[in-house]
Amino acid sequence: METIDLKKTTLRELNKTLQSKGVMKISSEWEIQNPDGCHALAVGMSDPINVIIKGSTGYYCGGMNKNANIVVKGSVGPGVCENIMSGSVTVEGDASQYAGATGNGGVLVIRGNASSRCGISMKGVDIIVEGNIGHMAAFMAQSGNLVVLGDAGETLGDSIYEARIFVRGQVQSLGADCVEKEMRPEHKKILQKLLRFANADVRIEDFRRFGSARKLYHFKKKNIRGY
Amino acid sequence: MSDESNQRTIPVKSWTFDDYTNSYIRRAAETGIYDIRGGGAKRKVPHFDDLLFLGASMSRYPLEGYREKCSTNVTLGTRFAKYPIRLDIPITIAGMSFGALSAQAKEALGRGASAAGTSTTTGDGGMTPEERKHSSKLVYQYLPSRYGMNPDDLRKADAIEIVVGQGAKPGGGGMLLGQKINNRVAEMRNLPKGVDQRSACRHPDWTGPDDLEIKILELREITGWEKPIFVKIGGARPYFDTALAIKAGADVIVLDGMQGGTAATQEVFIEHVGQPTLACIKPAVKALQSLGMHRKVQLIISGGIRTGADVAKAIALGADAVSIGSAALIAIGDNNPIWEEDYKLLGTTAGAYDDWQEGKDPAGITTQDPSLTKRLDPKIAGQKLQNYLNVLNLEAQTIARACGKSHILNLEPEDLCALTVEAAAMTEIPLSGTNWIPGK
Amino acid sequence: MCGIVGIFLKDKELESKLGAFLTQMLSTMSDRGPDSAGYAIYGRPKKHKKKITVQSSSPKKDFSSLAKNLQDSFNEDAHIRCSYTHAVISSKEDNCTKLKKWLSEVYPNLRILSTGNSLEIYKEIGTAAAISNMFDIASKSGTHAIGHTRMATESFVTTLGAHPFSTADDQCLVHNGSLSNHNTLRRQLSTYGVHCETENDSEVAEAYLSQKLGSGANLGEALQQALQDLDGFYTFLIGTKSGIGLLRDPIACKPAVVAENESYVAIGSEYKAFVGLPDLDKATIWEPEPATVYLWEH
């Protein structure tokens, strides 16, 4: 286990080390101490190392992550693992807005709540939130799965493409072109797999599925009020 | 006997309700949806033609055209980047996506720009391996859509351009109703085939220059602080926008006026939102100067750059370089009269063709249709672009030499005079033959 | 665009540390706002006394004569405490209006930054840390405070343009964001006799609230109406004699985080602002909902 203390090291040194080609030779287990709300922590990593961040971070923790697994023992600021390509990020506290924004792959698990715009423009990432999510979640979400064990705020899934949303709690309101959909066996399988990954002990039956009504895919004059 | 021909006045059409306007109304009544097209603002607005250079005189001596050196090299990104970009000429190719342009067109742009010693820029949709191969210097656009965005390409780029806005549509985005995404592009962008295009108008994970500062930090951390970070803005509030981009940490500001083109957006946006390029330059330069950053944070001007005179005038007003989009496409064959028969079939004519989003471009540039794109030979087109860039540079050099400059960046506002009151007011250059600047 | 912070103390024992907390919180927000900084401190009010904070561009000239002239004109009734470019004039409550009128006649170049029983505002061009040093903010005590670091958006970097803005007694506002209809609102407010001094959108927001409060609305009601009438992006922190109010616009892109424990409620644009506050690990960290009024009052 290698430790990096942000009270003694610069952010640049930290990221340089974790991004370096030889990082796995040094260790595959890393711990970052005293994050204290620092921005751009552990960004742009490429190797399958495990990184534990002991505390709360600022914006863009784990941004553009590839292959690495990050655990934040605290909360994260806006844009956690934005544009994540693969690997995983687990936040034990809460996440601020834009969690998992434009993520292409990998998994984001938030044990607490996520704020607004969770999964905005997601492009394949899977996001599991054990608490509640704020408004405008999965806005223009293209693909991937958003699983919410708690409640969802206003305008869920506005302008959604083919991403899937599973919500166990209440949904305050649905966004444009987002509707409740039938939960079929293939969806239950996906949900099962994601819940297992997050170690979430809940019943599949309690979830509802939401997705695109596909009415805004092709402009029709009669739909003009929908814009 | 009365003369019949004198019983009526001659027919007069309305200036307010002219032919174009009437066709616009009829079209709206027929379709129920706004008109979408490509390109930039077409209407006449004050532009570089309204300025003139003074040249040499009793007090100012010119440089010999073939013997005395006038350098045109420019370095972009000297503020924070480990590896600034060095250009041989102060003209770059603006961001245009491979979804909007054919692969052949992108290759032509890459070949021509590299041969001329300058850079190209990716567009919405990300970087292709071909693009990286054909461009010796490649600027990678970071857009609200984030299509194709990934850290590997960021690291392969020579610079990163964060697009906040563009001249054709500052604040633009939204649904492009009725405009389907082409199949190939849909696949690349991980979108369902044949759906109407949507584009976000704000970035998904930051809002405001205070957030942008943190976003720039993140991008620098991912790329090891190596690459210059550009911030591209449309011609909205150039003074404040430039100041804010500087405060947010930009290395280079790209400022795109209303004549700047787009692949497709609502006509009403292009013609009625955003200021003329000429009006944006002085405020941006003032912001740079007031923050002590002129020539330390570079300014690239785009939107209607056409000739070496335009290049020289933009630089004299305070820019470090210019960027061309529409002009580059025309150089490689866009709207060429040799395809007039095809333009007629499309209901238009050479020079007016702008429905690029339909993907039927006879020149094979703004289309993905193989039967059309085969008309464009990337090697020949690349040569044409190189020729054109060389002419722009030579013309700008000629002017600079005539003004006694051994480096093109030594052109200054005092080398200019204005032909119209508007141009004089916008650029704070005195009206020709006078000391008068309106408003001062 | 900016950084904002606020702190509302529940534990009286911490009151002597209020200034130190605010300095520490605001210093971490300097990156978000390098242009200017401002502190609004609500100290324990003295009975029947009011304070006027003034700012001068030529403090040596103005303040040297001010003390003497105050003495001559108001005798025992007015005292002055000078600090760099600012001065706090305390007087009997009844004299305050007279005193302000006198100031506007005799010292027209002095800018009144705040008036009230509790409130003192300090703001200047410079970083948060520099401003704190200038006015020894760290030594100040009180019940609650708000602060601001500024990155000027559509108006210029001047002292007057710095936040907090105050247009009524014991009331002030800081703002992170950018309004889009402030010019129209400014013109409307002037028809009600409420005039703004700067081009700043945040000053308009403050003037709007003052006008509502002056017409009989309470802070909660005024903020609800603000949701209807103000357009654009904002997180507001409002200071009043009794406490702090917070409001985010319905789109809520501008950040806001709250840290709450038994001793205090702290608010900031980023979590970073809370680092170093006592018992932060025991605090609940949460984000305010959009379009929702939050009030913490003594």
CSV table of N, CA, C and O in Angstrom, one decimal, chain B residues 29-110:
chain,number,residue,atom,x,y,z
B,29,ALA,N,-45.4,28.7,-43.4
B,29,ALA,CA,-46.8,28.4,-43.5
B,29,ALA,C,-47.0,26.9,-44.0
B,29,ALA,O,-47.8,26.2,-43.6
B,30,GLU,N,-46.1,26.5,-44.9
B,30,GLU,CA,-46.1,25.2,-45.5
B,30,GLU,C,-45.6,24.1,-44.5
B,30,GLU,O,-46.2,23.1,-44.4
B,31,THR,N,-44.5,24.4,-43.9
B,31,THR,CA,-43.8,23.3,-43.1
B,31,THR,C,-44.2,23.3,-41.6
B,31,THR,O,-44.0,22.3,-41.0
B,32,GLY,N,-44.5,24.5,-41.1
B,32,GLY,CA,-44.7,24.5,-39.6
B,32,GLY,C,-43.5,24.4,-38.8
B,32,GLY,O,-43.5,24.2,-37.6
B,33,ILE,N,-42.3,24.6,-39.4
B,33,ILE,CA,-41.0,24.4,-38.6
B,33,ILE,C,-40.0,25.4,-39.2
B,33,ILE,O,-40.1,25.9,-40.3
B,34,TYR,N,-39.1,25.8,-38.3
B,34,TYR,CA,-38.1,26.8,-38.7
B,34,TYR,C,-37.1,26.3,-39.8
B,34,TYR,O,-37.0,25.1,-40.0
B,35,ASP,N,-36.5,27.2,-40.5
B,35,ASP,CA,-35.6,26.9,-41.5
B,35,ASP,C,-34.2,26.6,-40.9
B,35,ASP,O,-33.7,27.4,-40.0
B,36,ILE,N,-33.6,25.6,-41.3
B,36,ILE,CA,-32.2,25.2,-40.9
B,36,ILE,C,-31.3,25.2,-42.0
B,36,ILE,O,-31.6,24.8,-43.1
B,37,ARG,N,-30.1,25.8,-41.8
B,37,ARG,CA,-29.1,25.7,-42.9
B,37,ARG,C,-27.7,25.8,-42.3
B,37,ARG,O,-27.5,26.0,-41.1
B,38,GLY,N,-26.7,25.6,-43.2
B,38,GLY,CA,-25.3,25.7,-42.7
B,38,GLY,C,-24.7,27.1,-43.1
B,38,GLY,O,-25.4,27.9,-43.8
B,39,GLY,N,-23.5,27.3,-42.7
B,39,GLY,CA,-22.8,28.5,-43.1
B,39,GLY,C,-22.9,29.6,-42.0
B,39,GLY,O,-23.4,29.3,-40.9
B,40,GLY,N,-22.4,30.8,-42.3
B,40,GLY,CA,-22.5,31.9,-41.3
B,40,GLY,C,-23.5,32.9,-41.8
B,40,GLY,O,-24.2,32.7,-42.8
B,41,ALA,N,-23.5,34.1,-41.2
B,41,ALA,CA,-24.4,35.2,-41.5
B,41,ALA,C,-24.1,35.6,-43.0
B,41,ALA,O,-22.9,35.8,-43.3
B,42,LYS,N,-25.1,35.7,-43.8
B,42,LYS,CA,-24.9,36.1,-45.2
B,42,LYS,C,-25.1,37.6,-45.4
B,42,LYS,O,-24.6,38.1,-46.4
B,43,ARG,N,-25.8,38.2,-44.5
B,43,ARG,CA,-26.1,39.6,-44.8
B,43,ARG,C,-24.9,40.5,-44.6
B,43,ARG,O,-24.0,40.2,-43.9
B,44,LYS,N,-25.0,41.6,-45.3
B,44,LYS,CA,-23.9,42.6,-45.3
B,44,LYS,C,-23.8,43.3,-43.9
B,44,LYS,O,-24.8,43.8,-43.4
B,45,VAL,N,-22.7,43.2,-43.3
B,45,VAL,CA,-22.5,43.9,-42.0
B,45,VAL,C,-21.1,44.6,-42.1
B,45,VAL,O,-20.3,44.2,-43.0
B,46,PRO,N,-20.8,45.6,-41.3
B,46,PRO,CA,-19.4,46.1,-41.3
B,46,PRO,C,-18.4,45.1,-41.2
B,46,PRO,O,-18.5,44.2,-40.4
B,47,HIS,N,-17.4,45.1,-42.1
B,47,HIS,CA,-16.4,44.1,-42.1
B,47,HIS,C,-15.0,44.7,-42.5
B,47,HIS,O,-14.9,45.9,-42.6
B,48,PHE,N,-14.0,43.8,-42.7
B,48,PHE,CA,-12.7,44.3,-42.8
B,48,PHE,C,-12.5,45.2,-44.1
B,48,PHE,O,-11.6,46.1,-44.1
B,49,ASP,N,-13.4,45.1,-45.1
B,49,ASP,CA,-13.3,45.9,-46.3
B,49,ASP,C,-13.5,47.4,-45.9
B,49,ASP,O,-13.1,48.3,-46.7
B,50,ASP,N,-14.1,47.7,-44.7
B,50,ASP,CA,-14.3,49.0,-44.3
B,50,ASP,C,-13.1,49.7,-43.7
B,50,ASP,O,-13.1,50.8,-43.2
B,51,LEU,N,-12.0,48.9,-43.7
B,51,LEU,CA,-10.7,49.5,-43.2
B,51,LEU,C,-9.7,49.4,-44.3
B,51,LEU,O,-9.7,48.6,-45.2
B,52,LEU,N,-8.7,50.3,-44.2
B,52,LEU,CA,-7.6,50.4,-45.2
B,52,LEU,C,-6.3,50.5,-44.4
B,52,LEU,O,-6.3,51.2,-43.4
B,53,PHE,N,-5.2,50.0,-45.1
B,53,PHE,CA,-3.9,50.3,-44.5
B,53,PHE,C,-3.4,51.6,-45.0
B,53,PHE,O,-3.7,52.0,-46.2
B,54,LEU,N,-2.6,52.3,-44.2
B,54,LEU,CA,-2.0,53.5,-44.7
B,54,LEU,C,-0.8,53.3,-45.6
B,54,LEU,O,-0.6,54.0,-46.6
B,55,GLY,N,0.1,52.3,-45.2
B,55,GLY,CA,1.2,52.0,-46.0
B,55,GLY,C,2.4,52.9,-45.7
B,55,GLY,O,2.4,53.6,-44.6
B,56,ALA,N,3.4,52.9,-46.6
B,56,ALA,CA,4.6,53.6,-46.3
B,56,ALA,C,4.5,55.1,-46.8
B,56,ALA,O,3.6,55.4,-47.5
B,57,SER,N,5.4,55.9,-46.2
B,57,SER,CA,5.3,57.4,-46.6
B,57,SER,C,6.6,58.0,-46.3
B,57,SER,O,7.6,57.3,-46.2
B,58,MET,N,6.6,59.3,-46.2
B,58,MET,CA,7.9,60.0,-45.9
B,58,MET,C,8.4,59.6,-44.5
B,58,MET,O,9.6,59.7,-44.2
B,59,SER,N,7.5,59.3,-43.6
B,59,SER,CA,7.9,59.0,-42.2
B,59,SER,C,8.0,57.5,-42.0
B,59,SER,O,8.5,57.1,-41.0
B,60,ARG,N,7.5,56.7,-42.9
B,60,ARG,CA,7.4,55.2,-42.6
B,60,ARG,C,8.0,54.5,-43.8
B,60,ARG,O,7.5,54.7,-44.9
B,61,TYR,N,9.0,53.6,-43.6
B,61,TYR,CA,9.7,53.1,-44.8
B,61,TYR,C,9.3,51.6,-44.9
B,61,TYR,O,9.4,50.8,-44.0
B,62,PRO,N,9.1,51.2,-46.2
B,62,PRO,CA,8.7,49.8,-46.4
B,62,PRO,C,9.9,48.9,-46.5
B,62,PRO,O,11.0,49.4,-46.6
B,63,LEU,N,9.6,47.6,-46.4
B,63,LEU,CA,10.7,46.6,-46.5
B,63,LEU,C,10.7,46.0,-47.9
B,63,LEU,O,9.6,45.9,-48.6
B,64,GLU,N,11.9,45.7,-48.5
B,64,GLU,CA,12.0,45.1,-49.8
B,64,GLU,C,11.2,43.8,-49.8
B,64,GLU,O,11.4,42.9,-49.0
B,65,GLY,N,10.4,43.7,-50.9
B,65,GLY,CA,9.5,42.5,-50.9
B,65,GLY,C,10.2,41.2,-51.0
B,65,GLY,O,9.6,40.2,-50.6
B,66,TYR,N,11.3,41.1,-51.6
B,66,TYR,CA,11.9,39.7,-51.7
B,66,TYR,C,13.2,39.6,-51.0
B,66,TYR,O,13.8,38.5,-50.9
B,67,ARG,N,13.7,40.6,-50.4
B,67,ARG,CA,15.0,40.6,-49.7
B,67,ARG,C,14.9,40.8,-48.2
B,67,ARG,O,15.7,40.1,-47.5
B,68,GLU,N,14.0,41.6,-47.8
B,68,GLU,CA,14.0,42.0,-46.4
B,68,GLU,C,12.9,41.2,-45.7
B,68,GLU,O,11.7,41.2,-46.0
B,69,LYS,N,13.3,40.5,-44.7
B,69,LYS,CA,12.4,39.5,-44.1
B,69,LYS,C,11.2,40.1,-43.4
B,69,LYS,O,11.4,41.1,-42.7
B,70,CYS,N,10.1,39.4,-43.6
B,70,CYS,CA,8.9,39.7,-42.8
B,70,CYS,C,8.4,38.4,-42.3
B,70,CYS,O,7.8,37.6,-43.0
B,71,SER,N,8.6,38.1,-41.1
B,71,SER,CA,8.3,36.8,-40.5
B,71,SER,C,6.8,36.7,-40.2
B,71,SER,O,6.2,37.7,-39.8
B,72,THR,N,6.3,35.5,-40.3
B,72,THR,CA,4.9,35.3,-40.1
B,72,THR,C,4.6,34.2,-39.1
B,72,THR,O,3.5,33.8,-38.9
B,73,ASN,N,5.6,33.7,-38.4
B,73,ASN,CA,5.4,32.6,-37.5
B,73,ASN,C,4.7,33.2,-36.2
B,73,ASN,O,4.9,34.3,-35.8
B,74,VAL,N,3.9,32.3,-35.6
B,74,VAL,CA,3.2,32.6,-34.4
B,74,VAL,C,3.2,31.4,-33.5
B,74,VAL,O,3.2,30.3,-33.9
B,75,THR,N,3.4,31.7,-32.2
B,75,THR,CA,3.4,30.7,-31.2
B,75,THR,C,2.1,30.8,-30.3
B,75,THR,O,1.8,31.9,-29.8
B,76,LEU,N,1.4,29.7,-30.2
B,76,LEU,CA,0.1,29.7,-29.4
B,76,LEU,C,0.3,28.9,-28.2
B,76,LEU,O,0.8,27.8,-28.2
B,77,GLY,N,-0.1,29.5,-27.0
B,77,GLY,CA,-0.1,28.7,-25.8
B,77,GLY,C,1.1,29.0,-24.9
B,77,GLY,O,1.5,28.0,-24.2
B,78,THR,N,1.6,30.2,-24.9
B,78,THR,CA,2.8,30.4,-24.2
B,78,THR,C,2.5,30.6,-22.7
B,78,THR,O,3.5,30.6,-21.9
B,79,ARG,N,1.3,30.8,-22.3
B,79,ARG,CA,1.0,31.1,-20.9
B,79,ARG,C,1.3,30.0,-19.9
B,79,ARG,O,2.0,30.2,-19.0
B,80,PHE,N,0.7,28.8,-20.2
B,80,PHE,CA,0.8,27.8,-19.2
B,80,PHE,C,1.3,26.4,-19.8
B,80,PHE,O,1.7,25.6,-19.1
B,81,ALA,N,1.2,26.3,-21.1
B,81,ALA,CA,1.5,25.0,-21.7
B,81,ALA,C,3.0,24.6,-21.8
B,81,ALA,O,3.8,25.5,-22.1
B,82,LYS,N,3.3,23.3,-21.5
B,82,LYS,CA,4.7,22.9,-21.6
B,82,LYS,C,5.1,22.9,-23.1
B,82,LYS,O,6.2,23.2,-23.4
B,83,TYR,N,4.2,22.6,-24.0
B,83,TYR,CA,4.5,22.5,-25.4
B,83,TYR,C,3.6,23.4,-26.2
B,83,TYR,O,2.6,23.0,-26.8
B,84,PRO,N,3.9,24.7,-26.3
B,84,PRO,CA,3.1,25.6,-27.1
B,84,PRO,C,3.1,25.2,-28.5
B,84,PRO,O,4.0,24.4,-28.9
B,85,ILE,N,2.2,25.6,-29.3
B,85,ILE,CA,2.1,25.3,-30.8
B,85,ILE,C,2.8,26.3,-31.6
B,85,ILE,O,2.5,27.5,-31.5
B,86,ARG,N,3.7,25.9,-32.4
B,86,ARG,CA,4.4,26.9,-33.3
B,86,ARG,C,3.8,26.8,-34.7
B,86,ARG,O,3.9,25.7,-35.3
B,87,LEU,N,3.3,27.9,-35.2
B,87,LEU,CA,2.7,27.9,-36.6
B,87,LEU,C,3.6,28.7,-37.5
B,87,LEU,O,4.2,29.7,-37.1
B,88,ASP,N,3.7,28.3,-38.8
B,88,ASP,CA,4.5,29.0,-39.7
B,88,ASP,C,3.8,30.2,-40.3
B,88,ASP,O,4.4,31.2,-40.7
B,89,ILE,N,2.5,30.1,-40.2
B,89,ILE,CA,1.6,31.2,-40.7
B,89,ILE,C,0.6,31.5,-39.7
B,89,ILE,O,0.2,30.7,-38.9
B,90,PRO,N,0.1,32.8,-39.7
B,90,PRO,CA,-0.9,33.2,-38.6
B,90,PRO,C,-2.3,32.8,-39.0
B,90,PRO,O,-3.2,33.6,-38.7
B,91,ILE,N,-2.5,31.7,-39.7
B,91,ILE,CA,-3.8,31.3,-40.2
B,91,ILE,C,-4.1,29.8,-39.8
B,91,ILE,O,-3.3,29.0,-40.2
B,92,THR,N,-5.1,29.5,-39.1
B,92,THR,CA,-5.4,28.1,-38.7
B,92,THR,C,-6.7,27.7,-39.4
B,92,THR,O,-7.5,28.5,-39.9
B,93,ILE,N,-7.0,26.4,-39.4
B,93,ILE,CA,-8.2,25.9,-39.9
B,93,ILE,C,-9.2,25.7,-38.7
B,93,ILE,O,-8.8,25.0,-37.7
B,94,ALA,N,-10.3,26.2,-38.8
B,94,ALA,CA,-11.3,26.2,-37.7
B,94,ALA,C,-11.9,24.8,-37.5
B,94,ALA,O,-11.8,24.0,-38.4
B,95,GLY,N,-12.6,24.6,-36.4
B,95,GLY,CA,-13.2,23.3,-36.0
B,95,GLY,C,-14.3,23.0,-36.9
B,95,GLY,O,-15.3,23.7,-37.1
B,96,MET,N,-14.2,21.8,-37.6
B,96,MET,CA,-15.3,21.3,-38.4
B,96,MET,C,-15.4,19.8,-38.2
B,96,MET,O,-14.3,19.1,-38.3
B,97,SER,N,-16.5,19.2,-38.0
B,97,SER,CA,-16.6,17.8,-37.6
B,97,SER,C,-16.6,16.9,-38.8
B,97,SER,O,-17.0,17.3,-39.9
B,98,PHE,N,-16.2,15.7,-38.6
B,98,PHE,CA,-16.2,14.7,-39.7
B,98,PHE,C,-17.6,14.2,-39.9
B,98,PHE,O,-17.9,13.5,-40.9
B,99,GLY,N,-18.5,14.5,-39.0
B,99,GLY,CA,-19.9,14.2,-39.3
B,99,GLY,C,-20.5,15.2,-40.2
B,99,GLY,O,-21.3,14.9,-41.1
B,100,ALA,N,-20.1,16.5,-40.1
B,100,ALA,CA,-20.5,17.5,-41.0
B,100,ALA,C,-19.8,17.4,-42.3
B,100,ALA,O,-20.4,17.7,-43.4
B,101,LEU,N,-18.5,17.1,-42.3
B,101,LEU,CA,-17.7,17.0,-43.5
B,101,LEU,C,-17.4,15.6,-43.9
B,101,LEU,O,-17.4,14.7,-43.0
B,102,SER,N,-17.1,15.4,-45.2
B,102,SER,CA,-16.8,14.0,-45.6
B,102,SER,C,-15.3,13.7,-45.2
B,102,SER,O,-14.6,14.6,-44.9
B,103,ALA,N,-15.0,12.4,-45.1
B,103,ALA,CA,-13.6,12.1,-44.8
B,103,ALA,C,-12.6,12.7,-45.8
B,103,ALA,O,-11.5,13.1,-45.4
B,104,GLN,N,-13.0,12.7,-47.0
B,104,GLN,CA,-12.2,13.3,-48.0
B,104,GLN,C,-11.9,14.8,-47.8
B,104,GLN,O,-10.7,15.2,-47.9
B,105,ALA,N,-12.9,15.5,-47.3
B,105,ALA,CA,-12.7,16.9,-47.0
B,105,ALA,C,-11.8,17.1,-45.8
B,105,ALA,O,-10.9,17.9,-45.9
B,106,LYS,N,-12.0,16.3,-44.8
B,106,LYS,CA,-11.2,16.4,-43.6
B,106,LYS,C,-9.7,16.1,-44.0
B,106,LYS,O,-8.8,16.7,-43.5
B,107,GLU,N,-9.5,15.1,-44.9
B,107,GLU,CA,-8.2,14.7,-45.3
B,107,GLU,C,-7.5,15.9,-46.0
B,107,GLU,O,-6.4,16.2,-45.8
B,108,ALA,N,-8.3,16.5,-46.9
B,108,ALA,CA,-7.8,17.6,-47.7
B,108,ALA,C,-7.4,18.7,-46.8
B,108,ALA,O,-6.3,19.3,-47.0
B,109,LEU,N,-8.2,19.0,-45.8
B,109,LEU,CA,-7.9,20.1,-44.9
B,109,LEU,C,-6.6,19.8,-44.1
B,109,LEU,O,-5.7,20.6,-44.0
B,110,GLY,N,-6.5,18.5,-43.7
B,110,GLY,CA,-5.3,18.1,-42.9
B,110,GLY,C,-4.0,18.2,-43.8
B,110,GLY,O,-3.0,18.8,-43.4
